[in-house]
Short mmCIF file of C-alpha atoms in Angstrom, two decimals:
data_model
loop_
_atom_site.label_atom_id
_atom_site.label_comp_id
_atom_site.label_asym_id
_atom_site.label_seq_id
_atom_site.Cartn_x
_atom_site.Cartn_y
_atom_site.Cartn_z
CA UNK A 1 -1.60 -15.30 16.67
CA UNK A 2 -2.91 -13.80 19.67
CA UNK A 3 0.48 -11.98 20.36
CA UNK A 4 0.92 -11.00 16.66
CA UNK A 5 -2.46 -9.16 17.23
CA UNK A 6 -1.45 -7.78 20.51
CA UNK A 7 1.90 -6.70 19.10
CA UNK A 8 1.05 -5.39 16.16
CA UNK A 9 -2.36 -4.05 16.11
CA UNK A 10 -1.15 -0.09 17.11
CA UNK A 11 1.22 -0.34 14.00
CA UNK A 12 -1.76 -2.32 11.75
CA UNK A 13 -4.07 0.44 12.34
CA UNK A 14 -1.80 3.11 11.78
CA UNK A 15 -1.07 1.64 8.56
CA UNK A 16 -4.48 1.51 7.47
CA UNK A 17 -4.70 5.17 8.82
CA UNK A 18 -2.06 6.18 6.75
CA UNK A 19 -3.43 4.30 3.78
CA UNK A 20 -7.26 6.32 4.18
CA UNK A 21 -5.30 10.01 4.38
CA UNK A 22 -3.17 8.82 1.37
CA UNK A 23 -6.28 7.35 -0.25
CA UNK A 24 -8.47 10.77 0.26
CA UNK A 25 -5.40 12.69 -0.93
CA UNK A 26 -4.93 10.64 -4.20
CA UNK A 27 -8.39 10.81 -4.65
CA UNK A 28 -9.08 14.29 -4.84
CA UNK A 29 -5.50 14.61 -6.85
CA UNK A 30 -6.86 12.28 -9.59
CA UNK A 31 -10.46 13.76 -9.83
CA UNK A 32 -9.15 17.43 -10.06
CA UNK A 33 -6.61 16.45 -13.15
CA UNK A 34 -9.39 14.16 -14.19
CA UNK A 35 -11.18 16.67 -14.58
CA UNK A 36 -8.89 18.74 -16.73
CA UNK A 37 -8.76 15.46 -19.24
CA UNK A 38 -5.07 15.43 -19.22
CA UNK A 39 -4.87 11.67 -18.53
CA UNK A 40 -0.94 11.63 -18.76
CA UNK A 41 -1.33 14.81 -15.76
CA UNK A 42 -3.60 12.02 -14.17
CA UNK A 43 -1.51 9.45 -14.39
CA UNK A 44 1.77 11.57 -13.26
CA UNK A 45 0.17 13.08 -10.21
CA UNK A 46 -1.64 9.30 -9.68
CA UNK A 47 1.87 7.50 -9.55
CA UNK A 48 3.48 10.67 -7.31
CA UNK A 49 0.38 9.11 -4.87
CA UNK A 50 1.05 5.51 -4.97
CA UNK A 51 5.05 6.15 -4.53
CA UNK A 52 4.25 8.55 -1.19
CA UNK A 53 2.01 6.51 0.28
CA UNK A 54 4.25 3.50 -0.30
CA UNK A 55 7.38 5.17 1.15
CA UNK A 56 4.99 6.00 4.46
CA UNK A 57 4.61 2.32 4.46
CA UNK A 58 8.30 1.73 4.10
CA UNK A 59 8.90 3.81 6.56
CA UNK A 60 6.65 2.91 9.23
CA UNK A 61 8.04 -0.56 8.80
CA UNK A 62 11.36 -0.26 8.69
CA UNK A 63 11.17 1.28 12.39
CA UNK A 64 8.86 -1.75 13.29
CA UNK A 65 11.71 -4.22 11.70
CA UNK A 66 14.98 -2.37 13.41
CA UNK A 67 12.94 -2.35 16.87
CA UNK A 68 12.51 -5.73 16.78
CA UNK A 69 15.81 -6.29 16.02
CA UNK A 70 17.14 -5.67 19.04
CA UNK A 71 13.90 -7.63 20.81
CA UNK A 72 15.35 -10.57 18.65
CA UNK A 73 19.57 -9.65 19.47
CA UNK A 74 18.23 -10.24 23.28
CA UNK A 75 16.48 -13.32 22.96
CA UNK A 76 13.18 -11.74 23.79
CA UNK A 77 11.13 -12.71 20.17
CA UNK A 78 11.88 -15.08 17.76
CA UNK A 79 12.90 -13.98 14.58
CA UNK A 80 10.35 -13.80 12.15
CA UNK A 81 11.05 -12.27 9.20
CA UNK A 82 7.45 -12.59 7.57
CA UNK A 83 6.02 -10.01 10.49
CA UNK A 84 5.82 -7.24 7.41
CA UNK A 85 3.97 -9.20 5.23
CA UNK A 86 1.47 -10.26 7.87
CA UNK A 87 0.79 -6.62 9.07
CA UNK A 88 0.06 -5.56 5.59
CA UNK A 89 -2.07 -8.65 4.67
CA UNK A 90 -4.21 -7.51 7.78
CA UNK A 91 -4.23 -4.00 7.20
CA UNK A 92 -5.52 -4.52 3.70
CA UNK A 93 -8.50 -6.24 4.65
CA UNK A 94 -10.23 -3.97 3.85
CA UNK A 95 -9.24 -4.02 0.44
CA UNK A 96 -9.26 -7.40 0.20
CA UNK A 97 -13.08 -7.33 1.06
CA UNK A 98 -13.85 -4.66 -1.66
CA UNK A 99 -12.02 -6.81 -4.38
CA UNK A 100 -14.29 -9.79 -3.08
CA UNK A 101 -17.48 -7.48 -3.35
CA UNK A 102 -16.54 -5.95 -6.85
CA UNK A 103 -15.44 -9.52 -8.27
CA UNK A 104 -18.99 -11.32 -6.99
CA UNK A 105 -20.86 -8.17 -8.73
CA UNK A 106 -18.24 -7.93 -11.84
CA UNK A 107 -19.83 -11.25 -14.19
CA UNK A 108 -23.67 -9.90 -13.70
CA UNK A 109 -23.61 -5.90 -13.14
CA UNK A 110 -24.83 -5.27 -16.97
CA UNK A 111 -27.79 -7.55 -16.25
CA UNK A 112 -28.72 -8.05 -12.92
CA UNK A 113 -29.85 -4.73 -10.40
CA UNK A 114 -28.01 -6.06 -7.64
CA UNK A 115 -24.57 -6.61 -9.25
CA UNK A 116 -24.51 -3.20 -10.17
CA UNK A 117 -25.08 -2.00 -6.92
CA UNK A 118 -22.34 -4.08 -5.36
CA UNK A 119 -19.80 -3.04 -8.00
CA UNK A 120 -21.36 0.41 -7.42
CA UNK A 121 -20.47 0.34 -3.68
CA UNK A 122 -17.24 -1.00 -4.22
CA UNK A 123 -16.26 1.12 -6.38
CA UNK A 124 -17.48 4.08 -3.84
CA UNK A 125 -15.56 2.52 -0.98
CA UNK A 126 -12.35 1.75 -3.15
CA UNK A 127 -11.95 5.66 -3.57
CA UNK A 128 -11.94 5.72 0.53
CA UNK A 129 -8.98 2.91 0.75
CA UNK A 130 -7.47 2.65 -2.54
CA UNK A 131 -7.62 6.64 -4.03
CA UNK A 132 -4.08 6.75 -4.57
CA UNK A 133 -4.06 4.61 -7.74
CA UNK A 134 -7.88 5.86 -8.97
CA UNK A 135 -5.80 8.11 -11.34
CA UNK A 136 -3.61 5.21 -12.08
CA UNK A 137 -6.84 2.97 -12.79
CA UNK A 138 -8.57 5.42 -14.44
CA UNK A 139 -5.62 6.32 -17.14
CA UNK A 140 -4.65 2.84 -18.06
CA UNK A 141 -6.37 1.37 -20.77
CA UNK A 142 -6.77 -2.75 -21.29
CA UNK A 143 -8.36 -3.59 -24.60
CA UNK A 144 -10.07 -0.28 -24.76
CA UNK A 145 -11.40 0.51 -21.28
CA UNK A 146 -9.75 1.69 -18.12
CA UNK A 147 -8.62 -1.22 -15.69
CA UNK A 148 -10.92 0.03 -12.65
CA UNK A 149 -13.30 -2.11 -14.82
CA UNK A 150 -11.57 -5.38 -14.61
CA UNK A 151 -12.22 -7.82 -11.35
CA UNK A 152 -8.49 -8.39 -11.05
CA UNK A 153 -7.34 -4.68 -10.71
CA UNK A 154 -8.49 -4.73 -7.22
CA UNK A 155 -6.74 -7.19 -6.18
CA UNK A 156 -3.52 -6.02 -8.10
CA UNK A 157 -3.10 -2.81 -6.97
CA UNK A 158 -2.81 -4.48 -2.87
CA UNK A 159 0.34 -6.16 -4.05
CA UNK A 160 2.73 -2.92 -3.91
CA UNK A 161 1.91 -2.49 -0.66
CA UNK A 162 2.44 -5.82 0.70
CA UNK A 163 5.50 -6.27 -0.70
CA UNK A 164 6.98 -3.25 0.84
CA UNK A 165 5.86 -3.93 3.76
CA UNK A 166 7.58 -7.31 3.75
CA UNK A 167 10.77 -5.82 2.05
CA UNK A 168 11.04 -2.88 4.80
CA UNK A 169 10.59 -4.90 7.95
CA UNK A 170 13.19 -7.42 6.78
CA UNK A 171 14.99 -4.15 5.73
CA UNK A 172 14.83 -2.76 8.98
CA UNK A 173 15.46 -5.98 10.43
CA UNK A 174 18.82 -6.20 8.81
CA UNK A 175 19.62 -2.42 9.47
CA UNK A 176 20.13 -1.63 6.00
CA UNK A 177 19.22 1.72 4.33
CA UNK A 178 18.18 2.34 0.82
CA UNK A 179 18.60 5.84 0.75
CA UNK A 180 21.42 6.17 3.89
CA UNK A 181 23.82 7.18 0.92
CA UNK A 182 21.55 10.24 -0.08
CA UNK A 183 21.70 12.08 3.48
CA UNK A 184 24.22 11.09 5.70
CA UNK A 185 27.21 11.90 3.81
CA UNK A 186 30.14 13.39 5.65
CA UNK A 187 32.27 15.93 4.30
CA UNK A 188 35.17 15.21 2.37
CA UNK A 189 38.41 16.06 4.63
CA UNK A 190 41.23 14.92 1.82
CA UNK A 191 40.51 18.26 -0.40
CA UNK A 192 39.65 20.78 3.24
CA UNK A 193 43.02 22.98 3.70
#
């Protein structure tokens, strides 16, 4: 583990990086159509969030995966496939820890002063590290109220970026492209006179 951290840790806090920016952006996105109460603008401008910041992650890991391909083609690492999911899992942390703190506050906040305050502060520090899908949270409705005020949403809404992580390393491991077919075609030479 100790050579996973020393391996890794540039790329894991990079990630998270990348995750606050994207969070403050999607943030400020989703309050400024929030506040035109246009909750499908919300949502729209809330899911154009979640996909950039997800293809950041994609791409960040996909280099990770195709460098240590050729580490692994030498015999220099092991091949370990899971690396992806492992960076992600520690990069969200974080978010792992304000899921914890809203879920312990969730059962008592509407009777009890200090489970308001926790879901209070992790809802403040969710806007930080998870703004990209407040417009998402906000818009969706579960029997009549928006998801941000169910326990499990914060736990949910880690799972997209996880599994791309995973997917792109392995991705990257394996060379292969999802969009290579979008920008590196070559001209066609049959119909040139």
């Amino acid at each position: 583990m100790k050579g996973f951290f020393g391996q890794y840790s540039y790329s894991i806090i990079k990630m998270f990086v990348n995750q606050f920016a994207i969070s403050i952006f999607g943030s400020v996105l989703a309050m400024a159509t929030a506040a035109s109460g246009n909750k499908t603008l919300t949502l729209v401008v809330s899911i154009f969030a979640i996909i950039f910041y997800l293809f950041l992650i994609y791409t960040m890991t996909w280099e990770i995966g195709a460098k240590d391909k050729i580490s692994v083609d030498v015999g220099k690492k092991p091949y370990r496939p899971y690396i992806g999911l492992l960076m992600s899992l520690v990069a969200n942390i974080p978010n792992f820890i304000i899921a914890i703190v809203y879920t312990i506050g969730y059962r008592d906040m509407a009777v009890a002063q200090w489970a308001g305050t926790m879901t209070f502060i992790a809802r403040v520090a969710s806007i930080f590290t998870e703004g990209m899908y407040l417009g998402f949270i906000t818009a969706i409705n579960v029997a009549g109220n928006p998801i941000q005020h169910y326990w499990w949403a914060y736990f949910v809404i880690t799972i997209p970026a996880i599994i791309t992580s995973w997917i792109a390393y392995f991705a990257g491991h394996k060379n292969f492209r999802i969009v290579a077919g979008f920008f590196n075609k070559k001209p066609d030479t049959a119909n040139k006179k």
